[in-house]
Amino acid sequence: MQNYFELFDLETSFFIDDDQLKSSYRKEISRFHPDKYATKSESEKLQALQNTSLLNTAFTSLKTPLNRASYLLKMQGLDPFDERDTVMNHDFLISQIDLREELEVIEEDRDSFSLEGFLERVDLHIEENTESIYKAFELKSDLMDIKMNVRELKFYDQLYKEANKLMDELL
């Protein structure tokens, strides 16, 4: 597996400097800009395109805590989103159902005021879950615990995006 951290000259860690990542990405991606390859051979153009694609994939994998944590787990041979692994915390599953039902009611009622409060609560879950992942990596916790936190963060992240989309529709 390609180490995306190495592409940007970063230490393989959950704790990275976002500004350094962005700066390294811009520097690397500019090396393969199509204008620099306009007069090159087709194979050189194709290689530049492949390098650009790799850099974009690497940047996407590292730029958010959710993606970065997922990538780090995959580097350890653990896929947090393996469809065959359906084990989840019972309390979390119940809260998932409750939040989904609440969002459905808000959507049916077209209640933008309630949606604002809902978004704030989900955002708080995201912040708390991200903090748990930070602490777990910092303490070098069990990878299975980190995996559960990553899976929960993905749920909250998706729910937040859905609720934001609904907010856009209501405004």
Coordinates of C-alpha atoms in Angstrom, one line a residue:
M1 CA 0.0 0.0 0.0
Q2 CA 1.3 3.4 -1.0
N3 CA 2.1 5.6 2.0
Y4 CA 0.2 8.9 1.3
F5 CA 2.0 10.7 4.1
E6 CA 5.3 10.1 2.4
L7 CA 4.0 11.8 -0.8
F8 CA 3.6 15.0 1.1
D9 CA 6.7 14.5 3.3
L10 CA 4.7 14.1 6.5
E11 CA 5.1 11.8 9.4
T12 CA 2.7 8.9 9.3
S13 CA 0.4 10.1 12.1
F14 CA -3.1 11.1 12.9
F15 CA -1.7 14.4 14.1
I16 CA -0.7 16.4 11.1
D17 CA -0.4 20.1 10.3
D18 CA -3.3 20.9 8.0
D19 CA -1.4 23.9 6.6
Q20 CA 1.6 21.8 5.8
L21 CA -0.5 19.2 4.1
K22 CA -2.2 21.8 1.9
S23 CA 1.1 23.5 1.1
S24 CA 2.8 20.2 0.2
Y25 CA -0.2 19.2 -1.9
R26 CA -0.1 22.4 -3.9
K27 CA 3.6 22.1 -4.4
E28 CA 3.3 18.5 -5.6
I29 CA 0.2 19.0 -7.7
S30 CA 1.8 22.0 -9.5
R31 CA 4.6 19.7 -10.7
F32 CA 2.2 17.8 -12.9
H33 CA 0.0 20.7 -14.2
P34 CA -1.2 19.9 -17.8
D35 CA 0.4 23.1 -19.1
K36 CA 3.9 21.7 -18.2
Y37 CA 3.2 18.6 -20.3
A38 CA 1.5 20.2 -23.3
T39 CA 4.5 19.5 -25.5
K40 CA 5.5 16.2 -23.9
S41 CA 4.8 12.7 -25.3
E42 CA 1.5 10.9 -24.8
S43 CA 3.1 8.6 -22.3
E44 CA 4.5 11.5 -20.3
K45 CA 1.1 13.2 -20.3
L46 CA -0.5 10.0 -19.1
Q47 CA 2.1 9.6 -16.3
A48 CA 1.5 13.2 -15.2
L49 CA -2.3 12.5 -15.2
Q50 CA -1.8 9.3 -13.1
N51 CA 0.5 11.2 -10.7
T52 CA -2.2 14.0 -10.4
S53 CA -4.8 11.3 -9.7
L54 CA -2.7 9.7 -7.0
L55 CA -2.0 13.1 -5.3
N56 CA -5.7 13.9 -5.3
T57 CA -6.6 10.6 -3.8
A58 CA -3.8 11.0 -1.2
F59 CA -4.9 14.5 -0.3
T60 CA -8.5 13.4 0.1
S61 CA -7.4 10.5 2.3
L62 CA -5.5 12.8 4.6
K63 CA -7.4 16.1 4.7
T64 CA -10.2 15.2 7.2
P65 CA -9.9 13.4 10.5
L66 CA -12.5 10.8 9.3
N67 CA -10.6 10.0 6.1
R68 CA -7.2 10.2 7.8
A69 CA -8.2 7.8 10.6
S70 CA -9.8 5.4 8.1
Y71 CA -6.6 5.4 6.1
L72 CA -4.4 4.8 9.1
L73 CA -6.5 1.9 10.1
K74 CA -6.3 0.5 6.6
M75 CA -2.5 0.8 6.7
Q76 CA -2.7 -1.5 9.8
G77 CA -4.8 -4.0 7.8
L78 CA -8.1 -3.0 9.4
D79 CA -11.0 -1.7 7.2
P80 CA -13.3 0.3 9.4
F81 CA -16.1 0.0 6.8
D82 CA -15.9 -3.7 6.0
E83 CA -19.5 -4.6 5.1
R84 CA -19.1 -8.0 6.6
D85 CA -18.4 -6.5 10.0
T86 CA -21.7 -5.4 11.4
V87 CA -20.8 -5.3 15.1
M88 CA -21.8 -1.9 16.7
N89 CA -22.4 -0.6 20.2
H90 CA -26.1 -1.2 21.1
D91 CA -26.6 2.3 22.6
F92 CA -25.1 3.9 19.5
L93 CA -27.4 1.9 17.2
I94 CA -30.4 3.1 19.2
S95 CA -29.2 6.7 19.1
Q96 CA -28.7 6.3 15.3
I97 CA -32.3 5.2 14.9
D98 CA -33.6 8.1 17.1
L99 CA -31.6 10.7 15.2
R100 CA -32.8 9.4 11.8
E101 CA -36.4 9.4 13.0
E102 CA -36.0 12.9 14.3
L103 CA -34.6 14.1 11.0
E104 CA -37.5 12.5 9.2
V105 CA -40.0 14.4 11.4
I106 CA -38.2 17.6 10.8
E107 CA -38.3 17.0 7.1
E108 CA -42.0 16.2 7.1
D109 CA -42.8 19.3 9.2
R110 CA -40.4 21.5 7.1
D111 CA -39.2 22.9 10.4
S112 CA -36.0 24.9 9.8
F113 CA -35.9 26.1 13.4
S114 CA -35.8 22.5 14.7
L115 CA -33.3 21.6 12.0
E116 CA -30.9 24.3 13.2
G117 CA -30.9 22.7 16.7
F118 CA -30.5 19.3 15.2
L119 CA -27.5 20.4 13.2
E120 CA -25.9 21.9 16.3
R121 CA -26.4 18.6 18.2
V122 CA -25.0 16.5 15.4
D123 CA -22.1 18.9 15.0
L124 CA -21.4 18.4 18.7
H125 CA -21.4 14.6 18.3
I126 CA -18.9 15.1 15.4
E127 CA -16.6 17.2 17.6
E128 CA -16.8 14.8 20.6
N129 CA -16.2 11.8 18.4
T130 CA -13.3 13.4 16.6
E131 CA -11.8 14.3 20.0
S132 CA -12.2 10.6 21.1
I133 CA -10.3 9.5 18.0
Y134 CA -7.6 12.1 18.6
K135 CA -7.2 10.8 22.2
A136 CA -7.3 7.2 21.1
F137 CA -4.5 7.7 18.6
E138 CA -2.5 9.8 21.2
L139 CA -2.8 7.0 23.8
K140 CA -2.2 4.3 21.2
S141 CA -5.5 2.7 22.1
D142 CA -6.7 -0.6 20.7
L143 CA -7.3 -0.4 17.0
M144 CA -10.7 -1.9 17.4
D145 CA -11.8 0.9 19.7
I146 CA -10.5 3.4 17.1
K147 CA -12.4 1.5 14.4
M148 CA -15.7 1.9 16.3
N149 CA -15.1 5.6 16.8
V150 CA -14.4 6.0 13.1
R151 CA -17.5 4.2 12.1
E152 CA -19.6 6.3 14.5
L153 CA -17.9 9.5 13.1
K154 CA -18.8 8.4 9.6
F155 CA -22.5 8.1 10.6
Y156 CA -22.6 11.5 12.2
D157 CA -20.7 13.0 9.2
Q158 CA -23.3 11.6 6.8
L159 CA -26.2 12.6 8.9
Y160 CA -24.8 16.2 9.1
K161 CA -24.5 16.3 5.3
E162 CA -28.0 15.1 4.9
A163 CA -29.4 17.6 7.4
N164 CA -27.4 20.4 5.7
K165 CA -28.8 19.4 2.3
L166 CA -32.3 19.6 3.9
M167 CA -31.5 23.0 5.3
D168 CA -30.5 24.2 1.8
E169 CA -33.9 22.9 0.4
L170 CA -35.8 24.7 3.2
L171 CA -34.1 28.1 2.6

